[in-house]
């Protein structure tokens, strides 16, 4: 869910309203009663709404994502991740909660916007300007290779997510969605590792400048 560190304060307000709409009149039932060393409950929980006559209740995270209160992650078992990603797609299609705002999706090609999201879980979309690598695959989304947003994947993770027979160069010009925490690697970057964290979006491939020779700011060792 968005935090106070969000570059757009309105996202936080809209997310809070969406969460309130889910929680009103319902109880939250943690699946585990084990506390961590800080006295917090960690793990999954269920939303129990007596007025709706629900005996077992819905997964709390899925309910919040479906309402547009936050983003889905690809973490956890495949069934849970698929369920939450589907709930996010439903919320986005209906423009619920954070998806009513253009800033819910960060433009991968905007260096300033991506820099502002360092340390934050984000969903970003943009066209790949350059792609390649050996042990690690780099997808660059801007021409300023020292500052642009880059997606970095280990060769085995690239194979798991996008297919072991896919030539990275084919992704040049493709519209890509990536989700995860934006980190600092000589510029804003993400390092996806799971299926669902990188999605090739169907659509027209625009003509791009010749960027095949763009150097990467992350040198192979």
Short mmCIF file of C-alpha atoms in Angstrom, two decimals:
data_model
loop_
_atom_site.label_atom_id
_atom_site.label_comp_id
_atom_site.label_asym_id
_atom_site.label_seq_id
_atom_site.Cartn_x
_atom_site.Cartn_y
_atom_site.Cartn_z
CA UNK A 1 0.00 0.00 0.00
CA UNK A 2 1.20 3.58 -0.63
CA UNK A 3 3.03 5.29 2.22
CA UNK A 4 3.69 8.88 3.27
CA UNK A 5 6.84 8.71 1.16
CA UNK A 6 4.75 8.63 -2.02
CA UNK A 7 5.67 11.50 -4.38
CA UNK A 8 1.93 12.13 -4.90
CA UNK A 9 0.11 12.73 -1.56
CA UNK A 10 -3.23 12.22 -3.30
CA UNK A 11 -2.37 8.56 -3.90
CA UNK A 12 -2.10 8.04 -0.14
CA UNK A 13 -5.48 9.70 0.49
CA UNK A 14 -7.26 7.71 -2.20
CA UNK A 15 -5.67 4.45 -0.99
CA UNK A 16 -6.78 5.13 2.59
CA UNK A 17 -10.35 5.80 1.45
CA UNK A 18 -10.35 2.56 -0.56
CA UNK A 19 -9.08 0.59 2.42
CA UNK A 20 -11.73 2.13 4.69
CA UNK A 21 -14.45 1.05 2.27
CA UNK A 22 -13.23 -2.55 2.56
CA UNK A 23 -12.78 -2.63 6.34
CA UNK A 24 -15.97 -0.85 7.40
CA UNK A 25 -18.24 -3.19 9.36
CA UNK A 26 -15.83 -6.13 9.03
CA UNK A 27 -13.38 -7.93 11.27
CA UNK A 28 -9.82 -8.91 10.41
CA UNK A 29 -8.92 -12.47 11.39
CA UNK A 30 -5.17 -13.25 11.27
CA UNK A 31 -4.39 -16.77 10.10
CA UNK A 32 -1.45 -17.05 12.51
CA UNK A 33 -1.36 -15.96 16.15
CA UNK A 34 2.46 -15.94 16.37
CA UNK A 35 4.02 -12.57 17.19
CA UNK A 36 7.41 -11.42 15.93
CA UNK A 37 10.03 -9.89 18.24
CA UNK A 38 8.36 -6.50 17.88
CA UNK A 39 4.99 -7.85 19.02
CA UNK A 40 3.48 -7.71 15.55
CA UNK A 41 1.36 -10.25 13.71
CA UNK A 42 2.82 -11.18 10.35
CA UNK A 43 1.35 -13.25 7.56
CA UNK A 44 -2.01 -13.58 5.87
CA UNK A 45 -5.37 -12.55 7.28
CA UNK A 46 -9.00 -12.89 6.32
CA UNK A 47 -11.71 -10.29 6.09
CA UNK A 48 -14.85 -11.45 7.93
CA UNK A 49 -17.98 -9.40 7.23
CA UNK A 50 -20.98 -10.70 9.26
CA UNK A 51 -23.43 -8.50 7.37
CA UNK A 52 -22.50 -10.29 4.16
CA UNK A 53 -23.05 -13.68 5.78
CA UNK A 54 -19.49 -14.80 5.06
CA UNK A 55 -18.47 -17.71 7.25
CA UNK A 56 -14.83 -18.00 6.15
CA UNK A 57 -14.09 -14.59 4.72
CA UNK A 58 -11.94 -13.36 1.86
CA UNK A 59 -8.18 -12.97 1.84
CA UNK A 60 -7.60 -9.47 3.23
CA UNK A 61 -4.80 -8.56 0.82
CA UNK A 62 -6.89 -9.59 -2.19
CA UNK A 63 -9.87 -7.56 -0.94
CA UNK A 64 -7.70 -4.45 -0.47
CA UNK A 65 -6.09 -4.82 -3.90
CA UNK A 66 -9.49 -5.32 -5.58
CA UNK A 67 -10.70 -2.08 -3.97
CA UNK A 68 -7.71 -0.18 -5.33
CA UNK A 69 -6.07 0.35 -1.94
CA UNK A 70 -2.66 -0.86 -3.09
CA UNK A 71 -0.56 -2.87 -5.49
CA UNK A 72 -0.33 -6.63 -5.89
CA UNK A 73 3.01 -8.36 -5.56
CA UNK A 74 4.07 -11.58 -7.23
CA UNK A 75 5.37 -12.99 -3.93
CA UNK A 76 3.97 -16.08 -2.26
CA UNK A 77 2.65 -19.23 -3.88
CA UNK A 78 1.52 -19.12 -7.49
CA UNK A 79 -2.20 -19.38 -6.68
CA UNK A 80 -2.14 -16.40 -4.27
CA UNK A 81 -0.02 -14.27 -6.58
CA UNK A 82 -2.30 -14.99 -9.54
CA UNK A 83 -5.38 -14.17 -7.47
CA UNK A 84 -4.01 -10.82 -6.31
CA UNK A 85 -2.67 -9.81 -9.71
CA UNK A 86 -6.11 -10.60 -11.15
CA UNK A 87 -7.74 -8.48 -8.44
CA UNK A 88 -5.40 -5.60 -9.31
CA UNK A 89 -6.29 -5.88 -13.02
CA UNK A 90 -9.98 -5.74 -12.07
CA UNK A 91 -9.44 -2.61 -9.94
CA UNK A 92 -7.41 -0.93 -12.66
CA UNK A 93 -10.01 -1.70 -15.32
CA UNK A 94 -12.73 -0.20 -13.11
CA UNK A 95 -10.49 2.76 -12.12
CA UNK A 96 -11.01 2.07 -8.43
CA UNK A 97 -8.96 3.71 -5.70
CA UNK A 98 -5.40 4.52 -6.71
CA UNK A 99 -6.17 3.48 -10.29
CA UNK A 100 -8.35 6.56 -10.69
CA UNK A 101 -5.09 8.56 -10.68
CA UNK A 102 -2.58 8.72 -13.53
CA UNK A 103 0.29 8.70 -11.01
CA UNK A 104 -0.55 5.15 -9.88
CA UNK A 105 1.63 3.90 -12.75
CA UNK A 106 5.09 5.43 -13.00
CA UNK A 107 6.34 6.22 -16.53
CA UNK A 108 9.53 4.17 -16.93
CA UNK A 109 10.96 6.63 -19.43
CA UNK A 110 10.75 9.62 -17.05
CA UNK A 111 14.07 9.79 -15.19
CA UNK A 112 12.84 12.33 -12.62
CA UNK A 113 9.71 10.37 -11.72
CA UNK A 114 11.61 7.10 -11.36
CA UNK A 115 14.29 8.76 -9.22
CA UNK A 116 11.58 10.04 -6.86
CA UNK A 117 10.37 6.47 -6.35
CA UNK A 118 13.62 5.08 -4.99
CA UNK A 119 12.83 2.81 -2.06
CA UNK A 120 9.14 2.53 -2.95
CA UNK A 121 7.19 -0.42 -4.31
CA UNK A 122 5.97 0.70 -7.71
CA UNK A 123 4.31 -0.41 -10.91
CA UNK A 124 5.94 1.17 -13.94
CA UNK A 125 5.41 0.93 -17.68
CA UNK A 126 7.40 2.07 -20.67
CA UNK A 127 9.06 1.10 -23.93
CA UNK A 128 12.43 -0.62 -23.88
CA UNK A 129 15.02 1.51 -25.64
CA UNK A 130 17.89 -0.96 -25.42
CA UNK A 131 18.21 -4.58 -24.26
CA UNK A 132 21.08 -7.01 -23.92
CA UNK A 133 23.72 -8.54 -21.68
CA UNK A 134 25.44 -11.82 -20.89
CA UNK A 135 25.23 -13.13 -17.32
CA UNK A 136 22.82 -10.31 -16.53
CA UNK A 137 20.22 -8.85 -18.86
CA UNK A 138 19.63 -5.09 -18.89
CA UNK A 139 16.51 -3.37 -20.19
CA UNK A 140 17.04 0.38 -20.53
CA UNK A 141 14.11 2.78 -20.78
CA UNK A 142 15.94 6.02 -21.58
CA UNK A 143 18.79 7.44 -23.64
CA UNK A 144 20.67 8.92 -20.66
CA UNK A 145 22.27 5.63 -19.72
CA UNK A 146 23.88 7.06 -16.56
CA UNK A 147 20.53 8.23 -15.17
CA UNK A 148 17.69 6.35 -16.84
CA UNK A 149 15.57 3.61 -15.29
CA UNK A 150 16.93 0.13 -15.91
CA UNK A 151 15.57 -3.36 -15.27
CA UNK A 152 18.29 -5.85 -14.33
CA UNK A 153 17.69 -9.60 -14.50
CA UNK A 154 19.98 -12.52 -13.90
CA UNK A 155 20.08 -14.72 -16.97
CA UNK A 156 18.22 -17.54 -15.15
CA UNK A 157 15.55 -15.14 -13.87
CA UNK A 158 15.07 -13.72 -17.36
CA UNK A 159 14.51 -17.28 -18.61
CA UNK A 160 12.00 -18.00 -15.81
CA UNK A 161 10.01 -14.82 -16.33
CA UNK A 162 10.14 -14.26 -20.09
CA UNK A 163 11.20 -17.61 -21.53
CA UNK A 164 14.57 -19.30 -21.97
CA UNK A 165 14.35 -19.09 -25.77
CA UNK A 166 13.64 -15.36 -25.92
CA UNK A 167 16.44 -13.20 -27.29
CA UNK A 168 16.57 -10.05 -25.07
CA UNK A 169 17.14 -7.93 -28.19
CA UNK A 170 13.60 -8.76 -29.33
CA UNK A 171 12.29 -6.65 -26.43
CA UNK A 172 13.70 -3.46 -27.93
CA UNK A 173 10.69 -1.25 -28.64
CA UNK A 174 8.31 -3.45 -26.63
CA UNK A 175 5.94 -1.93 -24.07
CA UNK A 176 6.82 -3.50 -20.71
CA UNK A 177 5.23 -3.41 -17.26
CA UNK A 178 7.52 -4.02 -14.28
CA UNK A 179 6.66 -4.16 -10.57
CA UNK A 180 8.88 -4.12 -7.51
CA UNK A 181 10.91 -1.82 -5.28
CA UNK A 182 12.87 0.88 -7.09
CA UNK A 183 16.49 0.70 -5.97
CA UNK A 184 19.65 2.71 -6.61
CA UNK A 185 22.14 1.12 -9.01
CA UNK A 186 23.90 4.10 -10.55
CA UNK A 187 20.38 5.34 -11.29
CA UNK A 188 16.86 4.04 -10.50
CA UNK A 189 16.50 0.33 -11.18
CA UNK A 190 14.48 -2.80 -10.43
CA UNK A 191 15.73 -6.38 -10.17
CA UNK A 192 12.77 -8.71 -10.84
CA UNK A 193 13.10 -12.37 -9.92
CA UNK A 194 9.58 -13.84 -10.09
CA UNK A 195 7.02 -14.56 -12.74
CA UNK A 196 4.46 -11.75 -12.80
CA UNK A 197 7.00 -9.03 -12.03
CA UNK A 198 7.67 -8.34 -15.73
CA UNK A 199 4.88 -8.31 -18.26
CA UNK A 200 5.16 -7.70 -21.98
CA UNK A 201 2.13 -5.60 -22.90
CA UNK A 202 0.59 -6.10 -26.32
CA UNK A 203 0.41 -3.03 -28.54
CA UNK A 204 2.01 -1.17 -31.38
CA UNK A 205 5.79 -0.91 -31.30
CA UNK A 206 6.82 2.67 -31.93
CA UNK A 207 9.84 3.60 -34.04
CA UNK A 208 12.81 4.27 -31.79
CA UNK A 209 16.21 5.91 -32.27
CA UNK A 210 19.14 3.60 -32.91
CA UNK A 211 20.10 2.65 -29.36
CA UNK A 212 21.59 -0.78 -29.92
CA UNK A 213 25.00 0.48 -28.90
CA UNK A 214 23.87 2.25 -25.73
CA UNK A 215 26.37 1.32 -23.00
CA UNK A 216 25.01 0.11 -19.69
CA UNK A 217 26.02 1.89 -16.52
CA UNK A 218 26.17 -1.57 -14.91
CA UNK A 219 29.30 -3.21 -16.30
CA UNK A 220 29.63 -6.96 -16.50
CA UNK A 221 32.41 -8.29 -14.27
#
